[in-house]
Short mmCIF file of C-alpha atoms in Angstrom, two decimals:
data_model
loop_
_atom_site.label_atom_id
_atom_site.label_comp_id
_atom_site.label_asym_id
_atom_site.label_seq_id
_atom_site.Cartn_x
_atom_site.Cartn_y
_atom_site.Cartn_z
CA UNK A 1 -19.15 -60.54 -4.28
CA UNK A 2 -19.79 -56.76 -3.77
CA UNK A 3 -17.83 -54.58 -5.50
CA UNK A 4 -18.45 -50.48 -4.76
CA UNK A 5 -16.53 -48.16 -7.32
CA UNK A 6 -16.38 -44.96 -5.59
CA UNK A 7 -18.65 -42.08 -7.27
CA UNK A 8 -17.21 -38.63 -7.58
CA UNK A 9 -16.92 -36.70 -10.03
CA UNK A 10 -13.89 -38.87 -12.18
CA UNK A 11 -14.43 -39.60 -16.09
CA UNK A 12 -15.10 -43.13 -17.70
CA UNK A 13 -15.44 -44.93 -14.72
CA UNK A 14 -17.89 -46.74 -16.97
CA UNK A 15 -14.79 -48.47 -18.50
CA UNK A 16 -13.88 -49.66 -14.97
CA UNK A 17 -17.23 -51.34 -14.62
CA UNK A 18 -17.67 -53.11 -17.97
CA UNK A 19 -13.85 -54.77 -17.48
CA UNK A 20 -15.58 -55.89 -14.36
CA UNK A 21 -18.49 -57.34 -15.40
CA UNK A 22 -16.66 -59.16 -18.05
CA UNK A 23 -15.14 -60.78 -15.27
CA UNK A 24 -18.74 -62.02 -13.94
CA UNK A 25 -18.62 -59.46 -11.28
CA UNK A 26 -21.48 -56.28 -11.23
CA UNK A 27 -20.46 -53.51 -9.57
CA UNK A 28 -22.32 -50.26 -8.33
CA UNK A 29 -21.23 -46.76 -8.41
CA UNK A 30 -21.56 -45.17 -5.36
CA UNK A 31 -20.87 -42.35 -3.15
CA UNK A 32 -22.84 -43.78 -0.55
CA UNK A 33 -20.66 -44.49 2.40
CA UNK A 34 -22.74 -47.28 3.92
CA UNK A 35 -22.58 -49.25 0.61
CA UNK A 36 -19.04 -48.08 0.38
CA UNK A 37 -17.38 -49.88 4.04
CA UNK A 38 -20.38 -53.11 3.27
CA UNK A 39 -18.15 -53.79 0.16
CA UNK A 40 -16.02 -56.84 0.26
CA UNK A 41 -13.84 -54.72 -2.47
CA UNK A 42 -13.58 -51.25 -3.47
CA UNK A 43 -12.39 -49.28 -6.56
CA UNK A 44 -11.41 -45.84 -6.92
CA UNK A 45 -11.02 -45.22 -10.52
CA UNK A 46 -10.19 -42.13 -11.84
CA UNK A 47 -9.74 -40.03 -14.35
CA UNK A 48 -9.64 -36.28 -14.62
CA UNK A 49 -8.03 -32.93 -12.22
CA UNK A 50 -7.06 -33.41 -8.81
CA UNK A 51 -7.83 -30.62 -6.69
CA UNK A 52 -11.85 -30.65 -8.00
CA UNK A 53 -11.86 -34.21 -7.56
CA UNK A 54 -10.09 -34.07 -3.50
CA UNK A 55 -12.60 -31.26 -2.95
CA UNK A 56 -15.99 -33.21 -4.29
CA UNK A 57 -14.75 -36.33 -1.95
CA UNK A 58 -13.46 -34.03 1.17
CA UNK A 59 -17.56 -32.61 1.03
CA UNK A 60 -18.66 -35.62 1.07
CA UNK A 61 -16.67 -36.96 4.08
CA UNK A 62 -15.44 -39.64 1.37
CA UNK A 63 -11.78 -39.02 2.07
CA UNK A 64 -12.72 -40.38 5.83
CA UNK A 65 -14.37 -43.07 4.52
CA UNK A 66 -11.72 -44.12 2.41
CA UNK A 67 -9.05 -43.76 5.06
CA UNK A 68 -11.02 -45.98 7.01
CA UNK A 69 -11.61 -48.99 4.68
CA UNK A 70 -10.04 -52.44 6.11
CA UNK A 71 -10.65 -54.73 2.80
CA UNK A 72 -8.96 -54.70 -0.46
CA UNK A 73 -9.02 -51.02 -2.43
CA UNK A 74 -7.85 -50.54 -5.25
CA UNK A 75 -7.08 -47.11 -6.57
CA UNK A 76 -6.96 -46.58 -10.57
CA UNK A 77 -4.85 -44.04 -12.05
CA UNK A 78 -6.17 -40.23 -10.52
CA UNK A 79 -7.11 -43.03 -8.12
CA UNK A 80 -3.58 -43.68 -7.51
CA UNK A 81 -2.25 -39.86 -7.28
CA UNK A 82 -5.37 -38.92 -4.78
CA UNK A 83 -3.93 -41.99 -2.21
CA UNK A 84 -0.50 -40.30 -1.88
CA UNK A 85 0.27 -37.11 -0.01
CA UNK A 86 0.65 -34.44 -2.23
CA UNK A 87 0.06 -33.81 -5.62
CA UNK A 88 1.38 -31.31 -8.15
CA UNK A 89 -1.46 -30.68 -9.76
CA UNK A 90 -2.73 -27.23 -8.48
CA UNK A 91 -1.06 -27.92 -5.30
CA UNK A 92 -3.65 -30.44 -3.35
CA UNK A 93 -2.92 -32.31 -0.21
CA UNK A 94 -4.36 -36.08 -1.01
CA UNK A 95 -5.01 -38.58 1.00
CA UNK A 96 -2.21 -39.94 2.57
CA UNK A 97 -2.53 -43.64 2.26
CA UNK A 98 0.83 -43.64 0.86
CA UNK A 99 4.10 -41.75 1.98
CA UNK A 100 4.78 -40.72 -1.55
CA UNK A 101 4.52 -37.62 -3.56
CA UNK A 102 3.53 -37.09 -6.75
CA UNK A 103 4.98 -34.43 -9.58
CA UNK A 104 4.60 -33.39 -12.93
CA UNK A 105 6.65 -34.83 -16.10
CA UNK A 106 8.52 -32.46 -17.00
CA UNK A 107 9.09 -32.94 -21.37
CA UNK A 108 12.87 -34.42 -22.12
CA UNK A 109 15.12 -31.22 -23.78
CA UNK A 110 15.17 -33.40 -27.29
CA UNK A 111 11.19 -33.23 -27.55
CA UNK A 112 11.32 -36.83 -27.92
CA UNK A 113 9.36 -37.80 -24.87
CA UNK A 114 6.15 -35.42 -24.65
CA UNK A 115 4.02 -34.52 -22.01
CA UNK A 116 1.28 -36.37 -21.26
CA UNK A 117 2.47 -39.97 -21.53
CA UNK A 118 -0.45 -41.68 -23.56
CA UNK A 119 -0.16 -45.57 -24.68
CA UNK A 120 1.30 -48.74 -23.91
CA UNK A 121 4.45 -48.92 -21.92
CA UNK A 122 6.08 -51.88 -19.53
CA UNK A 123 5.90 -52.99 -16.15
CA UNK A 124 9.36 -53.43 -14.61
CA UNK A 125 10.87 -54.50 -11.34
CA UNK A 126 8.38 -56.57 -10.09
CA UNK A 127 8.19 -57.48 -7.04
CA UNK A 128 6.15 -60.60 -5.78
CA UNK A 129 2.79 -59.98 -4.53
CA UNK A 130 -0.68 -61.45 -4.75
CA UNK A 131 -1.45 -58.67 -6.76
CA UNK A 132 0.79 -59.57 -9.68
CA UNK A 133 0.54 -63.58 -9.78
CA UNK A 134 0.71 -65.55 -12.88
CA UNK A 135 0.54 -62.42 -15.39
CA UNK A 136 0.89 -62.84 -18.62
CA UNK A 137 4.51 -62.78 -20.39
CA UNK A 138 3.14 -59.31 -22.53
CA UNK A 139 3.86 -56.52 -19.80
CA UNK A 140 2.63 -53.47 -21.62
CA UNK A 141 0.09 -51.07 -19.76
CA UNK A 142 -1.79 -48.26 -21.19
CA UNK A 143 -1.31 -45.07 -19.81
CA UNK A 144 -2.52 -41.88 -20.13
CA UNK A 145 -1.69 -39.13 -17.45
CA UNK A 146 0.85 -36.09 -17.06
CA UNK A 147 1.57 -36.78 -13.26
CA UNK A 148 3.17 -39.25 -11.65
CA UNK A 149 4.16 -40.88 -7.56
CA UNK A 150 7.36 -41.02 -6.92
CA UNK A 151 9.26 -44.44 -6.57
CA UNK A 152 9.38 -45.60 -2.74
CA UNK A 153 9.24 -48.62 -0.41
CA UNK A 154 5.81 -49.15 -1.30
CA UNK A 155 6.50 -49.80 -5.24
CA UNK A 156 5.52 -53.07 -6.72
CA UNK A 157 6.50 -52.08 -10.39
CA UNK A 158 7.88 -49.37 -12.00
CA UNK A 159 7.49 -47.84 -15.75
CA UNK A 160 9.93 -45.77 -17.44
CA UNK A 161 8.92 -42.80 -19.32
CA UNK A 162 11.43 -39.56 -18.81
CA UNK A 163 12.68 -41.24 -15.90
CA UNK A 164 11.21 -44.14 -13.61
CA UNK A 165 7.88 -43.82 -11.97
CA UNK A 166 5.19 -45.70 -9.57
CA UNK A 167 3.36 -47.98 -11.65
CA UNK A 168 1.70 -50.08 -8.94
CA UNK A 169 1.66 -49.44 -5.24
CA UNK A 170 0.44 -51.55 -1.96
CA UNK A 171 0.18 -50.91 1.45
CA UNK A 172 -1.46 -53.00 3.61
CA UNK A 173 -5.11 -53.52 2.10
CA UNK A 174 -4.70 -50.75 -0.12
CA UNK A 175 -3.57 -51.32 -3.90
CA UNK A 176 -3.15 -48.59 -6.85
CA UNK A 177 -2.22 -48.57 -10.38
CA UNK A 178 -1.22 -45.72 -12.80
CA UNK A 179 -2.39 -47.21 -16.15
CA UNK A 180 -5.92 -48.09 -16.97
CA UNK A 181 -5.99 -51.87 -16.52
CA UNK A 182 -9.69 -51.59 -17.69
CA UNK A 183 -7.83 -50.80 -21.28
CA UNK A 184 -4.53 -53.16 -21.21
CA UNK A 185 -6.02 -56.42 -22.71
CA UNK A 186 -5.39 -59.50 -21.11
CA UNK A 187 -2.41 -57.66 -18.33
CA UNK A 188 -4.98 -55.46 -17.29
CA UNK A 189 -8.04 -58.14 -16.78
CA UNK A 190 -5.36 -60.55 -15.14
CA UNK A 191 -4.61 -57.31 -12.45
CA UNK A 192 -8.37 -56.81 -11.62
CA UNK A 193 -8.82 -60.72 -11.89
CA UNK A 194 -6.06 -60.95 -8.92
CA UNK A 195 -7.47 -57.96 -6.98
CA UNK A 196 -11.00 -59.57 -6.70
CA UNK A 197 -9.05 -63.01 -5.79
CA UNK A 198 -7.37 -61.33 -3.13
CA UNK A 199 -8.09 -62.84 0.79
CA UNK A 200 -11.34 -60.67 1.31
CA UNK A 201 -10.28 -60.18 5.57
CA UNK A 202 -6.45 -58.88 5.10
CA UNK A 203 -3.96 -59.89 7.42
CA UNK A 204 -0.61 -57.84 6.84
CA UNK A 205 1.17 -61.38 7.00
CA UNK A 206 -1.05 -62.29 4.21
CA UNK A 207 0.27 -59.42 2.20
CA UNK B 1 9.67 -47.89 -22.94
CA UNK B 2 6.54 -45.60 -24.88
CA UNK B 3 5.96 -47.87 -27.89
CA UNK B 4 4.51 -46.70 -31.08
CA UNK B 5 0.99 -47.30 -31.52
CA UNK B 6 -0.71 -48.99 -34.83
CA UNK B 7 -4.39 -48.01 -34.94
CA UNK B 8 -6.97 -49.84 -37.15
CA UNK B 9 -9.75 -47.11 -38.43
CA UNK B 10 -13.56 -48.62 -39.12
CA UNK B 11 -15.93 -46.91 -41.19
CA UNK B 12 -19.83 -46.86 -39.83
CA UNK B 13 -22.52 -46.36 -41.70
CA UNK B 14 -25.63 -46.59 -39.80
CA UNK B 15 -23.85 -48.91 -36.90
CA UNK B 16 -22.55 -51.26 -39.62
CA UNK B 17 -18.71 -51.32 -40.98
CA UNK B 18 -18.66 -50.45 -44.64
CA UNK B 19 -15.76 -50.02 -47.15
CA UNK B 20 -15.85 -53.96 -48.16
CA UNK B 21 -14.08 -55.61 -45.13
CA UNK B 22 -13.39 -59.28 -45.69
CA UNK B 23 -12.70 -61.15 -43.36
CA UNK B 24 -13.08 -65.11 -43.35
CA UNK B 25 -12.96 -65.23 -39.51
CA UNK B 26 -15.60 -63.26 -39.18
CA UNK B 27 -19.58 -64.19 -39.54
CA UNK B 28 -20.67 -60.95 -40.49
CA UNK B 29 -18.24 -58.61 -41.35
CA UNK B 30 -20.05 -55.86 -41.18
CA UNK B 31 -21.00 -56.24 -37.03
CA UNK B 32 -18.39 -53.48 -36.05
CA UNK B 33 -17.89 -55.25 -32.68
CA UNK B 34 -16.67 -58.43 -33.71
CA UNK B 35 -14.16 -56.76 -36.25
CA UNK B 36 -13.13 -54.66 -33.72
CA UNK B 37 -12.62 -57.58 -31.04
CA UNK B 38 -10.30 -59.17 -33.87
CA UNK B 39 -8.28 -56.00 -34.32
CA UNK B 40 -7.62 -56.29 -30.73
CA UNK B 41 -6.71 -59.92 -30.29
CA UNK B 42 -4.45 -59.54 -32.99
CA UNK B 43 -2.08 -56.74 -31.14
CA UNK B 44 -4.16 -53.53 -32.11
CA UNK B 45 -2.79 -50.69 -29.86
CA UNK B 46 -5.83 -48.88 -30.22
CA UNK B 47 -9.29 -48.56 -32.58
CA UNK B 48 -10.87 -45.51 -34.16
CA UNK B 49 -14.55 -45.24 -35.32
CA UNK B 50 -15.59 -42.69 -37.59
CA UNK B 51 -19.06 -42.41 -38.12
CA UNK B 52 -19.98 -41.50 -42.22
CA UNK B 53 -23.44 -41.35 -41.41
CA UNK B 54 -25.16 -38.67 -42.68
CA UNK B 55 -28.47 -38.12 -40.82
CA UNK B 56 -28.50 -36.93 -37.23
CA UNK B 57 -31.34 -38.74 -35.88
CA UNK B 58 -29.28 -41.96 -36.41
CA UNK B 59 -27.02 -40.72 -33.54
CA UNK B 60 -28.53 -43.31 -31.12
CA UNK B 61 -27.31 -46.07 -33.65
CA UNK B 62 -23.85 -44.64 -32.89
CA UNK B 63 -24.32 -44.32 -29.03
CA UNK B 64 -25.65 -47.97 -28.88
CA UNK B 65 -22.46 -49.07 -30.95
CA UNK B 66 -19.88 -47.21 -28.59
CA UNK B 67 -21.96 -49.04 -25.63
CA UNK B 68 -21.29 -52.61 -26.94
CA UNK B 69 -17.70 -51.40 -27.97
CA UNK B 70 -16.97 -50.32 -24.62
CA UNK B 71 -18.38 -53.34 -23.11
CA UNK B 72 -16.13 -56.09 -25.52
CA UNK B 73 -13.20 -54.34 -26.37
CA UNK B 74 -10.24 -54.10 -24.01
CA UNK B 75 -8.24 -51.56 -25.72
CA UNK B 76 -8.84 -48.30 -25.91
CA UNK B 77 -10.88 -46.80 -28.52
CA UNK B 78 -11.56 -43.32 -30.31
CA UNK B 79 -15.02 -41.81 -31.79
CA UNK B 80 -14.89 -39.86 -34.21
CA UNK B 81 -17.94 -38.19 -37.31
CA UNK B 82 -20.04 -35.76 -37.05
CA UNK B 83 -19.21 -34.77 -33.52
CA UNK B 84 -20.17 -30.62 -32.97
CA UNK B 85 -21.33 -30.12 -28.99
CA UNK B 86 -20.71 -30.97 -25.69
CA UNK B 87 -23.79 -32.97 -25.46
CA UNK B 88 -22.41 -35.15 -28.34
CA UNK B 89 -19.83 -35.44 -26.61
CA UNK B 90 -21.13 -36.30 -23.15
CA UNK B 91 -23.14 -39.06 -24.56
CA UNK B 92 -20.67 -40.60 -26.63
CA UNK B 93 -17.82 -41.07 -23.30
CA UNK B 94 -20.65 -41.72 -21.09
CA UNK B 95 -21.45 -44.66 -22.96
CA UNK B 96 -17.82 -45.92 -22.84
CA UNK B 97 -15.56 -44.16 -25.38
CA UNK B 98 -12.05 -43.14 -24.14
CA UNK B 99 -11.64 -40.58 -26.78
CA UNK B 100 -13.52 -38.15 -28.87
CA UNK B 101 -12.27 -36.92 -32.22
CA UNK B 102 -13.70 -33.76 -34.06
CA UNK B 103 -12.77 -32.14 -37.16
CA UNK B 104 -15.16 -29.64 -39.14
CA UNK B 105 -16.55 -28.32 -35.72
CA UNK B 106 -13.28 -26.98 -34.59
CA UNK B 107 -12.55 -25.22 -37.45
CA UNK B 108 -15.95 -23.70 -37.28
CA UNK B 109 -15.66 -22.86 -33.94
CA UNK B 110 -12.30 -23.18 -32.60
CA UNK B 111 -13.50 -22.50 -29.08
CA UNK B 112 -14.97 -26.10 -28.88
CA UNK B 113 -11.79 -27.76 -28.64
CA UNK B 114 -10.77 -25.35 -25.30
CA UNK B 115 -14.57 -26.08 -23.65
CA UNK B 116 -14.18 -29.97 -24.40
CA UNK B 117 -10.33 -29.97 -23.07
CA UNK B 118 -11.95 -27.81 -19.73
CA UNK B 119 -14.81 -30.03 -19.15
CA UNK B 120 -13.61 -33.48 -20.28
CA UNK B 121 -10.05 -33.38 -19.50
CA UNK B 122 -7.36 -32.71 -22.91
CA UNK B 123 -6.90 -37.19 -22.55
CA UNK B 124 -10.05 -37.32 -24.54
CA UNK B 125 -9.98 -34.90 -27.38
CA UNK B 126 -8.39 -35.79 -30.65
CA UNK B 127 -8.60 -33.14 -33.34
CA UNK B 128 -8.37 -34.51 -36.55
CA UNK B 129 -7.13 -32.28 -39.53
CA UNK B 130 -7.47 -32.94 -43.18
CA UNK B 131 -4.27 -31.45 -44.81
CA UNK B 132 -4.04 -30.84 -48.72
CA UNK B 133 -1.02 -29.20 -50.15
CA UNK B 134 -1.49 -26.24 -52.71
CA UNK B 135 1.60 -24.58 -54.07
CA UNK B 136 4.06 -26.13 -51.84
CA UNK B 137 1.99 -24.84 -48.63
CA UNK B 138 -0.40 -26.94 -46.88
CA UNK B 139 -3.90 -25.89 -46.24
CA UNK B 140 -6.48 -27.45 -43.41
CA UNK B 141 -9.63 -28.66 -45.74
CA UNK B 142 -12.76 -29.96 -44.24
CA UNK B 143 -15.86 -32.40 -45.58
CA UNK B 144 -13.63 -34.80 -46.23
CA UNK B 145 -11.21 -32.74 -47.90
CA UNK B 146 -13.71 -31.49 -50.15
CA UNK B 147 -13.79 -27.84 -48.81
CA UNK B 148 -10.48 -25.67 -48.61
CA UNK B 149 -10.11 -23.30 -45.52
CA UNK B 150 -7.73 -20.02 -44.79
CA UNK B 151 -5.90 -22.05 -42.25
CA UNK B 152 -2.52 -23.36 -42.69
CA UNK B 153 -2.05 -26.66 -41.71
CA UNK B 154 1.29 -26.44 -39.37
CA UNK B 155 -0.34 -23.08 -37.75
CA UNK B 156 -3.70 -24.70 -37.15
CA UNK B 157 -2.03 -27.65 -35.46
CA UNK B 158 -0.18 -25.51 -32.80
CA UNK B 159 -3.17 -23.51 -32.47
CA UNK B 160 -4.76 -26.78 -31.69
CA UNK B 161 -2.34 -27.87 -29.40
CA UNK B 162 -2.57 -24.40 -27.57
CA UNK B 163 -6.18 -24.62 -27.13
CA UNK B 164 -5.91 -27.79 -25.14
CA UNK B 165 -6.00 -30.69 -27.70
CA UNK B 166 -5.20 -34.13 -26.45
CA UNK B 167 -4.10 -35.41 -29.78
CA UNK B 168 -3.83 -34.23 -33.42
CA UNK B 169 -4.73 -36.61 -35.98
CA UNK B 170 -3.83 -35.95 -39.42
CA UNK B 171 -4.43 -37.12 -42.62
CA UNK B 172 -2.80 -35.84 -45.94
CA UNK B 173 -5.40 -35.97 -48.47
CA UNK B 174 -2.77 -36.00 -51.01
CA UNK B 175 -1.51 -39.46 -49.60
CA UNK B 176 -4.66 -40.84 -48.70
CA UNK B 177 -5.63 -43.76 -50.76
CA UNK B 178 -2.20 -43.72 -53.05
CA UNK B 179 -0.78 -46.42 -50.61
CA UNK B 180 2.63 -44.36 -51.58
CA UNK B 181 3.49 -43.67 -47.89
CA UNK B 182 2.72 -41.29 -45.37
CA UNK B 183 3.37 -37.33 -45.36
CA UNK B 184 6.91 -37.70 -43.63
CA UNK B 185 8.16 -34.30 -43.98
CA UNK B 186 4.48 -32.81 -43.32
CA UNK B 187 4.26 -35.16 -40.09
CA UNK B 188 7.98 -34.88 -38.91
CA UNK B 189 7.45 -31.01 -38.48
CA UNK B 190 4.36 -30.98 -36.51
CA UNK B 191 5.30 -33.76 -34.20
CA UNK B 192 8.60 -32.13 -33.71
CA UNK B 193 6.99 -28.31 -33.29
CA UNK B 194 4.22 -30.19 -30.56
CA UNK B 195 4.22 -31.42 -27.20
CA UNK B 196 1.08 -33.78 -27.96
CA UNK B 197 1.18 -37.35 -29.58
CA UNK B 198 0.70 -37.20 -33.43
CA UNK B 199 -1.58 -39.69 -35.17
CA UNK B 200 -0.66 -40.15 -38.33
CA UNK B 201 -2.68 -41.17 -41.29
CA UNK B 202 -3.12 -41.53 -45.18
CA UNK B 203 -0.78 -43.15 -47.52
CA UNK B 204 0.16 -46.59 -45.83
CA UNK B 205 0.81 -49.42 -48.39
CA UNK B 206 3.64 -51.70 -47.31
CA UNK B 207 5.43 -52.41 -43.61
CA UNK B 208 8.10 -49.77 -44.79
CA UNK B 209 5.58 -46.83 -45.09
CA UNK B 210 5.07 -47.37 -41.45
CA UNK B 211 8.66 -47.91 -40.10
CA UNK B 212 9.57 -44.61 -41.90
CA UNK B 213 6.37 -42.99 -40.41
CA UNK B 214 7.45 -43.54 -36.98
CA UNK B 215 11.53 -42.74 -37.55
CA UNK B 216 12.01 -40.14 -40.19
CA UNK B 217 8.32 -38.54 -39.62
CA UNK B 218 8.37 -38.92 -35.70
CA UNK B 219 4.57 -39.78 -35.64
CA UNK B 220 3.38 -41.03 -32.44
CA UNK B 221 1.13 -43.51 -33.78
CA UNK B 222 -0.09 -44.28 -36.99
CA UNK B 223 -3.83 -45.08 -38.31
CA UNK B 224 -4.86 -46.98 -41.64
CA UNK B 225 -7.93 -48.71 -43.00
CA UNK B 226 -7.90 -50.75 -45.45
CA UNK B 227 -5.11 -52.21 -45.78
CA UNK B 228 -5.75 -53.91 -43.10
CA UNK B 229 -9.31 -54.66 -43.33
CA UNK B 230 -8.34 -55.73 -47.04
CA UNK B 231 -5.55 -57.69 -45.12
CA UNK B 232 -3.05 -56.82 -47.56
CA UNK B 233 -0.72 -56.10 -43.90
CA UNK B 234 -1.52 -58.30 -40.57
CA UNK B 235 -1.32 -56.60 -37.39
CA UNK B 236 1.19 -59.31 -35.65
CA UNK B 237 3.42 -59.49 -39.08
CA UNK B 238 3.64 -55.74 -38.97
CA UNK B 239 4.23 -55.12 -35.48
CA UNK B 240 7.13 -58.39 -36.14
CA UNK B 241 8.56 -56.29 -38.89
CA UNK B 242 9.03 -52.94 -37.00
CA UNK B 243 9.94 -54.74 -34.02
CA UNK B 244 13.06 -56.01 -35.74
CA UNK B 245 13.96 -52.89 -37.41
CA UNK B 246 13.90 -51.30 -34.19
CA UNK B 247 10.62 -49.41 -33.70
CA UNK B 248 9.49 -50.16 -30.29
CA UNK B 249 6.01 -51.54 -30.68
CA UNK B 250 4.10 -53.51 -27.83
CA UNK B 251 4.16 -57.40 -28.39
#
């Protein structure tokens, strides 16, 4: 199976590509567009500011691309923010694969809940989809971000943290998770183990 | 819900663990990978690595760790020793670490921590801060506590925090190694004064030491050695224990 984890200019996407190939599979990191739509999966991981990270893919006609792509993507945290609309952070248009927007926690008046949300927290409200078969009774993800997509009719689990967020969206043959499933033990390899299952030509009935 | 994170620390020396770890499961219990691959099956939230080597040229023994780390651990994991540029930096996530932790450096040149939050993103830097109390007012120290400094340790923090730190990791060097409990009132006011998580470390000796670390000292996480590399506290009996008294801790 080819696997083509989208280059730009994102931190640790290493991570992304050893929890791969601990799952037999050897992926290459690309920004080559070509090798990009020839993939029978891509990954957009992500991790790092929004507006430098639109602009690096927008001059390198990657958000086209990436609009374009018919087989199962999977976006990865700043990989998840960049397929919505619109992002807080510094104001940037994204990429519209989703009808959701996404905003900035805003820290709880006690000081209890601080700003950004780093560790493990839960999925909730799952809803069935090929994406989260047979996981693994321990639902804790880790997380590390200070911006988060909205809840809509494309949510297939929520977290809590301030109040209720996105933690996994789909849309047709497009997939994206807030926390780093790369870092969340056996949840997180299950996730990428069901995203590389998934039916390689998508159907929406499938989905 | 956010649970509270536990967080083994391993000692390297030359890419080995050192500080007599014992551990019967383990062939070699100095091969930092397979101790740290235990940590994590047994409900470690996260790992740190501090490097006590003392020679610079054995940097690539510490870059080559972090690879085979990043490539068997599933949790994330922190690298800290030693660490004074960007280019130590750089190599050390680019071979797979999630975080970065410096100490001396950024009270040598505070400016560090701002250029590292700008070009790395604030997610990966952890500033850790040795804290020793003199006269009733605690004082950032450095070398391992050895050397005093003119900065006070609540001040230092917020500076910290200000310049773009991701977390602050501290250590009272007056509780480290007593295995009386941690800092609480030390902790409790710079969690509560700062919008970043607090690590916090030095002092843990019994399940208790922890539950109070997390309620009445509102640390975000907290980090010890060996107590559990001396396994005098398991990982799943602790997390058990705080679950019960009502700590939220992932399971």
């Amino acid at each position: 199976m080819k696997v083509a984890l989208i280059k730009y200019n994102a931190g640790n996407v290493q991570s992304v590509r050893y929890a791969l190939e601990r799952l037999g599979v050897d992926a290459e990191l690309t920004d080559n567009p070509e090798k990009i739509r020839s993939a029978d999966r891509v990954i957009f991981p992500g991790q790092g500011e929004a507006s430098s990270a639109m602009s690096y893919l927008k001059e390198r006609k990657l958000d086209q691309v990436i609009r374009e792509i018919k087989q199962p993507f999977l976006g990865v945290c700043l990989g998840l923010q960049l397929l919505c609309t619109h992002t807080e952070e510094n104001d940037t248009t994204c990429l519209g694969i989703f009808p959701v927007k996404v905003k900035r926690f805003i820290p709880s008046a006690s000081g209890q809940e601080k700003v950004p949300h780093v560790g493990w927290n839960s999925l909730e409200n799952l809803v069935k989809n090929p994406l989260l078969k047979d996981l693994p009774d321990s639902k804790f993800m880790y997380y590390v971000h200070s911006y988060f997509a909205e809840l809509g009719e494309h949510t297939l689990a929520t977290t809590s943290y301030i109040q209720d967020f996105t933690a996994i969206l789909h849309r047709d043959n497009f997939w994206a998770i807030q926390a780093h499933p790369e870092k969340s033990s056996m949840l997180g390899e299950k996730l990428l183990e069901n995203f590389l299952a998934l039916p390689s030509s998508p159907s929406p009935q499938i989905y | 819900m956010l649970t509270k994170r536990i967080i083994p620390c391993l000692d390297i020396k030359d890419g080995r663990t050192v500080k007599g770890v014992n551990f019967v499961e383990l062939r070699d219990a100095g091969d930092p990978v397979a101790l740290a691959k235990l940590y994590s099956q047994q409900g470690a939230d996260e790992l740190v690595f501090l490097d006590i080597t003392a020679t610079v040229d054995k940097r690539k023994t510490l870059v080559d760790l972090v690879t085979q780390v990043a490539k068997e651990v599933r949790i994330p994991f922190t690298v800290g020793g030693g660490i004074g540029s960007v280019e130590d930096v750089y190599s050390l996530l680019a071979a797979g670490a999630d975080k970065i932790s410096i100490n001396s450096a950024a009270v040598a040149q505070p400016v560090l921590v701002d250029t590292l939050a700008r070009e790395f993103g604030s997610q990966c830097v952890v500033v850790a801060i040795d804290s020793r109390q003199m006269d009733g007012i605690d004082w950032v120290h450095t070398h391992g506590g050895r050397k005093s400094t003119s900065l006070q340790t609540r001040a230092w923090a917020k500076e910290l925090a200000d310049r773009g730190a991701g977390e602050i990791l501290l250590t009272s060097m007056d509780h480290d190694g007593t295995k009386a409990g941690f800092a609480l009132e030390l902790t409790a006011a710079i969690s509560g004064a700062l919008t970043i998580p607090i690590i916090a470390s030095g002092g843990a000796g019994t399940m208790i030491h922890f539950k109070e670390v997390f309620t009445s000292g509102k640390a975000d996480a907290a980090l010890a050695a060996s107590i559990f590399h001396f396994k005098e506290i398991g990982i799943p009996e602790l997390k058990m224990y705080l679950g019960d008294e009502g700590v939220v801790v992932r399971k």
